[in-house]
């Protein structure tokens, strides 16, 4: 039995959700870290989902938007979401529903990061492309960037 000063798992979870969206796996880990029983956590998370207070879909949409605003690409964002316990179907939906233009995000970041000068040689070009790949941009986007970058040489 809890004393009046102890909070329930629901109260803790709602407090966390009031600050920002959380994935179900994040909430589970945070509640477990606060010493709540597995059954209490499972019941609380099920209730919150049923009431629409917690949604992995909503979390994924918010996460995609946030990371895209910081110039990360869809490959990296998808991997980060999977690490946070979001299933593949939810990740695919969130990335597909994102209304931004990944090629434009990549172009703008590339220009900001590398400036207007074309790479001096093959090594510099490869270094730039690796950097963009680590940011999470796929080969199609990188090819488009390479075409833009190569066009600057003309």
Short mmCIF file of N, CA and C in Angstrom, two decimals:
data_model
loop_
_atom_site.label_atom_id
_atom_site.label_comp_id
_atom_site.label_asym_id
_atom_site.label_seq_id
_atom_site.Cartn_x
_atom_site.Cartn_y
_atom_site.Cartn_z
N UNK A 1 0.84 -1.19 0.00
CA UNK A 1 0.00 0.00 0.00
C UNK A 1 0.87 1.25 0.00
N UNK A 2 0.50 2.21 -0.78
CA UNK A 2 1.29 3.43 -0.92
C UNK A 2 0.83 4.48 0.08
N UNK A 3 1.79 5.26 0.51
CA UNK A 3 1.42 6.39 1.37
C UNK A 3 0.94 7.53 0.48
N UNK A 4 0.37 8.55 1.05
CA UNK A 4 -0.19 9.67 0.29
C UNK A 4 0.83 10.42 -0.53
N UNK A 5 2.11 10.39 -0.12
CA UNK A 5 3.14 11.16 -0.83
C UNK A 5 3.70 10.39 -2.02
N UNK A 6 3.49 9.08 -2.11
CA UNK A 6 4.01 8.30 -3.23
C UNK A 6 3.08 8.43 -4.44
N UNK A 7 3.69 8.57 -5.58
CA UNK A 7 2.91 8.71 -6.81
C UNK A 7 2.69 7.35 -7.45
N UNK A 8 1.59 7.22 -8.15
CA UNK A 8 1.28 5.99 -8.86
C UNK A 8 2.04 5.97 -10.19
N UNK A 9 2.17 4.80 -10.81
CA UNK A 9 2.83 4.77 -12.11
C UNK A 9 2.10 5.64 -13.14
N UNK A 10 0.79 5.70 -13.05
CA UNK A 10 0.02 6.53 -13.96
C UNK A 10 0.37 8.01 -13.78
N UNK A 11 0.45 8.46 -12.54
CA UNK A 11 0.79 9.87 -12.28
C UNK A 11 2.19 10.20 -12.81
N UNK A 12 3.12 9.29 -12.58
CA UNK A 12 4.49 9.52 -13.07
C UNK A 12 4.48 9.57 -14.60
N UNK A 13 3.82 8.60 -15.24
CA UNK A 13 3.78 8.54 -16.70
C UNK A 13 3.11 9.79 -17.29
N UNK A 14 2.01 10.22 -16.71
CA UNK A 14 1.33 11.41 -17.22
C UNK A 14 2.21 12.64 -17.05
N UNK A 15 2.94 12.71 -15.95
CA UNK A 15 3.88 13.81 -15.74
C UNK A 15 4.95 13.84 -16.82
N UNK A 16 5.46 12.67 -17.18
CA UNK A 16 6.46 12.59 -18.24
C UNK A 16 5.87 12.97 -19.59
N UNK A 17 4.67 12.47 -19.86
CA UNK A 17 4.02 12.77 -21.14
C UNK A 17 3.61 14.24 -21.26
N UNK A 18 3.40 14.90 -20.14
CA UNK A 18 3.03 16.31 -20.18
C UNK A 18 4.20 17.17 -20.69
N UNK A 19 5.41 16.69 -20.48
CA UNK A 19 6.60 17.44 -20.92
C UNK A 19 6.87 17.26 -22.40
N UNK A 20 6.73 16.00 -22.87
CA UNK A 20 6.97 15.68 -24.28
C UNK A 20 6.42 14.30 -24.56
N UNK A 21 6.30 13.97 -25.85
CA UNK A 21 5.89 12.62 -26.24
C UNK A 21 6.97 11.63 -25.82
N UNK A 22 6.56 10.45 -25.44
CA UNK A 22 7.48 9.37 -25.11
C UNK A 22 7.04 8.10 -25.82
N UNK A 23 8.00 7.32 -26.25
CA UNK A 23 7.70 5.99 -26.78
C UNK A 23 7.31 5.10 -25.61
N UNK A 24 6.51 4.08 -25.88
CA UNK A 24 6.10 3.16 -24.83
C UNK A 24 7.32 2.52 -24.15
N UNK A 25 8.33 2.16 -24.93
CA UNK A 25 9.53 1.55 -24.38
C UNK A 25 10.26 2.51 -23.43
N UNK A 26 10.29 3.79 -23.77
CA UNK A 26 10.91 4.80 -22.89
C UNK A 26 10.16 4.88 -21.56
N UNK A 27 8.83 4.97 -21.65
CA UNK A 27 8.03 5.05 -20.43
C UNK A 27 8.22 3.81 -19.56
N UNK A 28 8.23 2.65 -20.21
CA UNK A 28 8.43 1.40 -19.48
C UNK A 28 9.76 1.44 -18.71
N UNK A 29 10.83 1.86 -19.38
CA UNK A 29 12.15 1.92 -18.75
C UNK A 29 12.17 2.93 -17.59
N UNK A 30 11.54 4.07 -17.79
CA UNK A 30 11.53 5.09 -16.74
C UNK A 30 10.72 4.64 -15.53
N UNK A 31 9.60 3.99 -15.78
CA UNK A 31 8.78 3.49 -14.67
C UNK A 31 9.49 2.35 -13.95
N UNK A 32 10.14 1.49 -14.71
CA UNK A 32 10.90 0.39 -14.10
C UNK A 32 12.02 0.97 -13.23
N UNK A 33 12.66 2.02 -13.72
CA UNK A 33 13.73 2.68 -12.96
C UNK A 33 13.25 3.30 -11.66
N UNK A 34 11.98 3.60 -11.60
CA UNK A 34 11.40 4.16 -10.36
C UNK A 34 10.86 3.08 -9.44
N UNK A 35 11.09 1.84 -9.80
CA UNK A 35 10.76 0.73 -8.91
C UNK A 35 9.35 0.18 -8.99
N UNK A 36 8.60 0.54 -10.02
CA UNK A 36 7.25 0.00 -10.14
C UNK A 36 7.30 -1.44 -10.65
N UNK A 37 6.32 -2.22 -10.26
CA UNK A 37 6.23 -3.63 -10.66
C UNK A 37 5.86 -3.76 -12.13
N UNK A 38 6.32 -4.84 -12.73
CA UNK A 38 6.06 -5.10 -14.14
C UNK A 38 4.56 -5.08 -14.44
N UNK A 39 3.76 -5.68 -13.60
CA UNK A 39 2.31 -5.73 -13.85
C UNK A 39 1.68 -4.35 -13.78
N UNK A 40 2.13 -3.53 -12.83
CA UNK A 40 1.62 -2.16 -12.73
C UNK A 40 1.98 -1.35 -13.98
N UNK A 41 3.20 -1.53 -14.43
CA UNK A 41 3.67 -0.80 -15.62
C UNK A 41 2.87 -1.22 -16.85
N UNK A 42 2.72 -2.52 -17.04
CA UNK A 42 1.98 -3.02 -18.20
C UNK A 42 0.55 -2.51 -18.20
N UNK A 43 -0.10 -2.54 -17.06
CA UNK A 43 -1.49 -2.07 -16.96
C UNK A 43 -1.56 -0.56 -17.25
N UNK A 44 -0.65 0.18 -16.67
CA UNK A 44 -0.63 1.64 -16.86
C UNK A 44 -0.41 2.00 -18.32
N UNK A 45 0.56 1.36 -18.96
CA UNK A 45 0.86 1.67 -20.36
C UNK A 45 -0.29 1.27 -21.27
N UNK A 46 -0.91 0.15 -20.99
CA UNK A 46 -2.08 -0.27 -21.77
C UNK A 46 -3.22 0.72 -21.65
N UNK A 47 -3.47 1.18 -20.43
CA UNK A 47 -4.53 2.17 -20.19
C UNK A 47 -4.23 3.49 -20.92
N UNK A 48 -2.99 3.95 -20.81
CA UNK A 48 -2.62 5.22 -21.45
C UNK A 48 -2.77 5.15 -22.96
N UNK A 49 -2.40 4.01 -23.53
CA UNK A 49 -2.56 3.84 -24.98
C UNK A 49 -4.04 3.82 -25.35
N UNK A 50 -4.83 3.07 -24.59
CA UNK A 50 -6.27 2.95 -24.88
C UNK A 50 -6.96 4.31 -24.80
N UNK A 51 -6.48 5.16 -23.91
CA UNK A 51 -7.07 6.49 -23.73
C UNK A 51 -6.50 7.52 -24.70
N UNK A 52 -5.53 7.11 -25.50
CA UNK A 52 -4.92 8.03 -26.46
C UNK A 52 -3.93 9.00 -25.85
N UNK A 53 -3.50 8.74 -24.63
CA UNK A 53 -2.55 9.65 -23.97
C UNK A 53 -1.11 9.33 -24.35
N UNK A 54 -0.88 8.08 -24.78
CA UNK A 54 0.44 7.68 -25.24
C UNK A 54 0.26 6.98 -26.59
N UNK A 55 1.10 7.37 -27.55
CA UNK A 55 1.02 6.78 -28.88
C UNK A 55 2.42 6.72 -29.48
N UNK A 56 2.85 5.52 -29.84
CA UNK A 56 4.14 5.40 -30.52
C UNK A 56 4.11 6.07 -31.88
N UNK A 57 2.95 6.06 -32.55
CA UNK A 57 2.82 6.75 -33.84
C UNK A 57 3.05 8.25 -33.67
N UNK A 58 2.40 8.83 -32.68
CA UNK A 58 2.55 10.27 -32.43
C UNK A 58 4.00 10.60 -32.04
N UNK A 59 4.59 9.74 -31.21
CA UNK A 59 5.99 9.93 -30.82
C UNK A 59 6.89 9.91 -32.05
N UNK A 60 6.69 8.92 -32.91
CA UNK A 60 7.53 8.79 -34.10
C UNK A 60 7.39 10.00 -35.02
N UNK A 61 6.16 10.47 -35.22
CA UNK A 61 5.94 11.66 -36.06
C UNK A 61 6.68 12.87 -35.48
N UNK A 62 6.56 13.06 -34.19
CA UNK A 62 7.22 14.17 -33.52
C UNK A 62 8.74 14.05 -33.63
N UNK A 63 9.25 12.85 -33.45
CA UNK A 63 10.69 12.61 -33.50
C UNK A 63 11.23 12.87 -34.91
N UNK A 64 10.52 12.39 -35.92
CA UNK A 64 10.94 12.61 -37.31
C UNK A 64 11.02 14.11 -37.59
N UNK A 65 9.98 14.84 -37.24
CA UNK A 65 9.96 16.29 -37.47
C UNK A 65 11.14 16.97 -36.76
N UNK A 66 11.35 16.63 -35.51
CA UNK A 66 12.40 17.25 -34.71
C UNK A 66 13.79 16.99 -35.29
N UNK A 67 14.07 15.74 -35.66
CA UNK A 67 15.39 15.40 -36.19
C UNK A 67 15.59 15.96 -37.60
N UNK A 68 14.53 15.99 -38.40
CA UNK A 68 14.64 16.57 -39.75
C UNK A 68 14.95 18.07 -39.65
N UNK A 69 14.37 18.74 -38.65
CA UNK A 69 14.66 20.17 -38.46
C UNK A 69 16.13 20.39 -38.11
N UNK A 70 16.78 19.37 -37.59
CA UNK A 70 18.20 19.45 -37.26
C UNK A 70 19.07 18.85 -38.36
N UNK A 71 18.48 18.68 -39.54
CA UNK A 71 19.16 18.24 -40.76
C UNK A 71 19.69 16.81 -40.70
N UNK A 72 18.95 15.92 -40.06
CA UNK A 72 19.27 14.49 -40.13
C UNK A 72 18.39 13.85 -41.18
N UNK A 73 18.91 12.82 -41.81
CA UNK A 73 18.20 12.15 -42.89
C UNK A 73 17.35 10.98 -42.42
N UNK A 74 16.53 10.45 -43.31
CA UNK A 74 15.58 9.41 -42.95
C UNK A 74 16.21 8.09 -42.52
N UNK A 75 17.37 7.75 -43.06
CA UNK A 75 18.01 6.48 -42.68
C UNK A 75 18.41 6.52 -41.21
N UNK A 76 19.06 7.59 -40.82
CA UNK A 76 19.50 7.72 -39.41
C UNK A 76 18.30 7.86 -38.48
N UNK A 77 17.33 8.66 -38.86
CA UNK A 77 16.15 8.85 -38.01
C UNK A 77 15.44 7.51 -37.79
N UNK A 78 15.30 6.74 -38.85
CA UNK A 78 14.66 5.43 -38.73
C UNK A 78 15.42 4.52 -37.78
N UNK A 79 16.74 4.51 -37.89
CA UNK A 79 17.56 3.68 -37.00
C UNK A 79 17.42 4.14 -35.55
N UNK A 80 17.41 5.45 -35.33
CA UNK A 80 17.26 5.97 -33.97
C UNK A 80 15.90 5.59 -33.38
N UNK A 81 14.85 5.66 -34.18
CA UNK A 81 13.53 5.28 -33.71
C UNK A 81 13.49 3.79 -33.33
N UNK A 82 14.10 2.96 -34.15
CA UNK A 82 14.13 1.52 -33.84
C UNK A 82 14.88 1.27 -32.54
N UNK A 83 15.96 2.03 -32.31
CA UNK A 83 16.71 1.90 -31.05
C UNK A 83 15.84 2.30 -29.86
N UNK A 84 14.87 3.15 -30.08
CA UNK A 84 13.98 3.61 -29.01
C UNK A 84 12.74 2.73 -28.87
N UNK A 85 12.75 1.59 -29.55
CA UNK A 85 11.68 0.62 -29.38
C UNK A 85 10.48 0.79 -30.29
N UNK A 86 10.60 1.60 -31.33
CA UNK A 86 9.50 1.80 -32.26
C UNK A 86 9.59 0.72 -33.34
N UNK A 87 8.47 0.06 -33.63
CA UNK A 87 8.49 -1.03 -34.61
C UNK A 87 8.63 -0.50 -36.03
N UNK A 88 9.05 -1.40 -36.92
CA UNK A 88 9.34 -1.04 -38.31
C UNK A 88 8.15 -0.40 -39.03
N UNK A 89 6.96 -0.93 -38.80
CA UNK A 89 5.77 -0.40 -39.48
C UNK A 89 5.52 1.05 -39.06
N UNK A 90 5.65 1.32 -37.79
CA UNK A 90 5.44 2.68 -37.26
C UNK A 90 6.51 3.63 -37.81
N UNK A 91 7.75 3.17 -37.86
CA UNK A 91 8.85 3.98 -38.41
C UNK A 91 8.56 4.31 -39.87
N UNK A 92 8.18 3.31 -40.63
CA UNK A 92 7.90 3.51 -42.06
C UNK A 92 6.77 4.52 -42.25
N UNK A 93 5.72 4.40 -41.45
CA UNK A 93 4.59 5.35 -41.55
C UNK A 93 5.05 6.78 -41.25
N UNK A 94 5.79 6.94 -40.17
CA UNK A 94 6.22 8.28 -39.76
C UNK A 94 7.11 8.93 -40.82
N UNK A 95 8.02 8.14 -41.40
CA UNK A 95 8.89 8.68 -42.43
C UNK A 95 8.11 9.00 -43.71
N UNK A 96 7.16 8.14 -44.05
CA UNK A 96 6.36 8.36 -45.27
C UNK A 96 5.44 9.57 -45.12
N UNK A 97 4.94 9.80 -43.92
CA UNK A 97 4.00 10.90 -43.70
C UNK A 97 4.69 12.24 -43.49
N UNK A 98 6.02 12.22 -43.32
CA UNK A 98 6.74 13.48 -43.13
C UNK A 98 6.61 14.31 -44.40
N UNK A 99 6.23 15.56 -44.24
CA UNK A 99 5.94 16.40 -45.40
C UNK A 99 7.13 17.19 -45.93
N UNK A 100 8.26 17.09 -45.26
CA UNK A 100 9.44 17.80 -45.72
C UNK A 100 10.08 17.13 -46.92
N UNK A 101 11.02 17.81 -47.54
CA UNK A 101 11.73 17.32 -48.72
C UNK A 101 13.15 16.93 -48.29
N UNK A 102 13.41 15.61 -48.24
CA UNK A 102 14.70 15.12 -47.77
C UNK A 102 15.84 15.63 -48.64
N UNK A 103 15.64 15.72 -49.95
CA UNK A 103 16.70 16.22 -50.83
C UNK A 103 17.03 17.67 -50.51
N UNK A 104 16.01 18.46 -50.26
CA UNK A 104 16.23 19.87 -49.92
C UNK A 104 16.95 20.00 -48.58
N UNK A 105 16.54 19.20 -47.61
CA UNK A 105 17.21 19.22 -46.29
C UNK A 105 18.69 18.89 -46.47
N UNK A 106 18.97 17.86 -47.25
CA UNK A 106 20.36 17.45 -47.49
C UNK A 106 21.15 18.55 -48.20
N UNK A 107 20.54 19.14 -49.23
CA UNK A 107 21.21 20.22 -49.98
C UNK A 107 21.54 21.40 -49.07
N UNK A 108 20.57 21.82 -48.28
CA UNK A 108 20.78 22.96 -47.39
C UNK A 108 21.87 22.67 -46.36
N UNK A 109 21.83 21.48 -45.79
CA UNK A 109 22.85 21.11 -44.80
C UNK A 109 24.22 21.05 -45.47
N UNK A 110 24.29 20.43 -46.64
CA UNK A 110 25.55 20.29 -47.35
C UNK A 110 26.18 21.67 -47.61
N UNK A 111 25.37 22.58 -48.09
CA UNK A 111 25.88 23.93 -48.38
C UNK A 111 26.31 24.66 -47.11
N UNK A 112 25.52 24.51 -46.04
CA UNK A 112 25.89 25.15 -44.77
C UNK A 112 27.18 24.57 -44.21
N UNK A 113 27.30 23.26 -44.28
CA UNK A 113 28.43 22.58 -43.66
C UNK A 113 29.71 22.68 -44.49
N UNK A 114 29.59 22.56 -45.80
CA UNK A 114 30.78 22.53 -46.65
C UNK A 114 31.00 23.81 -47.44
N UNK A 115 30.07 24.74 -47.39
CA UNK A 115 30.22 25.97 -48.14
C UNK A 115 29.95 25.75 -49.62
N UNK A 116 30.25 26.75 -50.42
CA UNK A 116 29.94 26.70 -51.84
C UNK A 116 31.02 26.05 -52.69
N UNK A 117 32.21 25.86 -52.13
CA UNK A 117 33.32 25.33 -52.92
C UNK A 117 33.15 23.84 -53.18
N UNK A 118 33.46 23.45 -54.38
CA UNK A 118 33.43 22.03 -54.73
C UNK A 118 34.60 21.32 -54.07
N UNK A 119 34.49 20.00 -53.89
CA UNK A 119 35.61 19.27 -53.29
C UNK A 119 36.85 19.36 -54.19
N UNK A 120 38.00 19.47 -53.57
CA UNK A 120 39.25 19.64 -54.31
C UNK A 120 39.65 18.38 -55.06
N UNK A 121 39.34 17.23 -54.48
CA UNK A 121 39.75 15.97 -55.11
C UNK A 121 38.79 14.85 -54.71
N UNK A 122 39.09 13.65 -55.22
CA UNK A 122 38.24 12.49 -54.95
C UNK A 122 38.15 12.20 -53.46
N UNK A 123 39.25 12.31 -52.72
CA UNK A 123 39.24 12.02 -51.28
C UNK A 123 38.32 12.97 -50.53
N UNK A 124 38.38 14.23 -50.88
CA UNK A 124 37.51 15.23 -50.23
C UNK A 124 36.04 14.95 -50.56
N UNK A 125 35.78 14.59 -51.79
CA UNK A 125 34.41 14.27 -52.21
C UNK A 125 33.90 13.05 -51.44
N UNK A 126 34.72 12.02 -51.32
CA UNK A 126 34.35 10.81 -50.59
C UNK A 126 34.11 11.12 -49.11
N UNK A 127 34.93 11.96 -48.55
CA UNK A 127 34.79 12.37 -47.14
C UNK A 127 33.45 13.07 -46.93
N UNK A 128 33.11 13.96 -47.84
CA UNK A 128 31.84 14.68 -47.73
C UNK A 128 30.65 13.73 -47.84
N UNK A 129 30.72 12.82 -48.79
CA UNK A 129 29.62 11.88 -48.97
C UNK A 129 29.48 10.95 -47.76
N UNK A 130 30.60 10.51 -47.18
CA UNK A 130 30.54 9.69 -45.96
C UNK A 130 29.88 10.46 -44.83
N UNK A 131 30.24 11.73 -44.72
CA UNK A 131 29.64 12.57 -43.67
C UNK A 131 28.12 12.65 -43.87
N UNK A 132 27.71 12.87 -45.09
CA UNK A 132 26.27 12.97 -45.37
C UNK A 132 25.57 11.63 -45.13
N UNK A 133 26.25 10.55 -45.44
CA UNK A 133 25.69 9.22 -45.19
C UNK A 133 25.53 9.00 -43.69
N UNK A 134 26.50 9.42 -42.89
CA UNK A 134 26.40 9.29 -41.43
C UNK A 134 25.27 10.15 -40.87
N UNK A 135 24.94 11.22 -41.55
CA UNK A 135 23.82 12.07 -41.14
C UNK A 135 22.49 11.39 -41.46
N UNK A 136 22.54 10.33 -42.28
CA UNK A 136 21.33 9.56 -42.53
C UNK A 136 20.68 9.76 -43.88
N UNK A 137 21.43 10.27 -44.83
CA UNK A 137 20.87 10.46 -46.16
C UNK A 137 21.22 9.27 -47.04
N UNK A 138 20.25 8.79 -47.81
CA UNK A 138 20.41 7.62 -48.65
C UNK A 138 21.14 7.92 -49.94
N UNK A 139 21.41 6.86 -50.67
CA UNK A 139 22.20 6.98 -51.90
C UNK A 139 21.51 7.83 -52.96
N UNK A 140 20.19 7.76 -53.09
CA UNK A 140 19.50 8.58 -54.09
C UNK A 140 19.73 10.07 -53.80
N UNK A 141 19.60 10.44 -52.56
CA UNK A 141 19.82 11.83 -52.16
C UNK A 141 21.27 12.23 -52.39
N UNK A 142 22.19 11.33 -52.06
CA UNK A 142 23.61 11.62 -52.25
C UNK A 142 23.96 11.76 -53.72
N UNK A 143 23.32 10.95 -54.56
CA UNK A 143 23.55 11.10 -56.01
C UNK A 143 23.08 12.47 -56.49
N UNK A 144 21.92 12.89 -56.00
CA UNK A 144 21.40 14.21 -56.37
C UNK A 144 22.36 15.30 -55.89
N UNK A 145 22.91 15.13 -54.70
CA UNK A 145 23.88 16.09 -54.16
C UNK A 145 25.13 16.12 -55.02
N UNK A 146 25.58 14.96 -55.42
CA UNK A 146 26.79 14.85 -56.24
C UNK A 146 26.58 15.53 -57.58
N UNK A 147 25.36 15.38 -58.14
CA UNK A 147 25.05 16.05 -59.40
C UNK A 147 25.08 17.56 -59.22
N UNK A 148 24.51 18.04 -58.12
CA UNK A 148 24.51 19.49 -57.84
C UNK A 148 25.94 19.95 -57.63
N UNK A 149 26.70 19.16 -56.86
CA UNK A 149 28.08 19.52 -56.57
C UNK A 149 28.92 19.50 -57.84
N UNK A 150 28.70 18.50 -58.68
CA UNK A 150 29.45 18.39 -59.93
C UNK A 150 29.07 19.52 -60.89
N UNK A 151 27.81 19.94 -60.86
CA UNK A 151 27.35 21.02 -61.73
C UNK A 151 28.04 22.33 -61.38
N UNK A 152 28.46 22.47 -60.12
CA UNK A 152 29.13 23.69 -59.71
C UNK A 152 30.51 23.82 -60.39
N UNK A 153 31.06 22.66 -60.80
CA UNK A 153 32.36 22.70 -61.46
C UNK A 153 32.27 23.21 -62.90
N UNK A 154 31.08 23.09 -63.49
CA UNK A 154 30.91 23.45 -64.92
C UNK A 154 30.99 24.94 -65.15
#
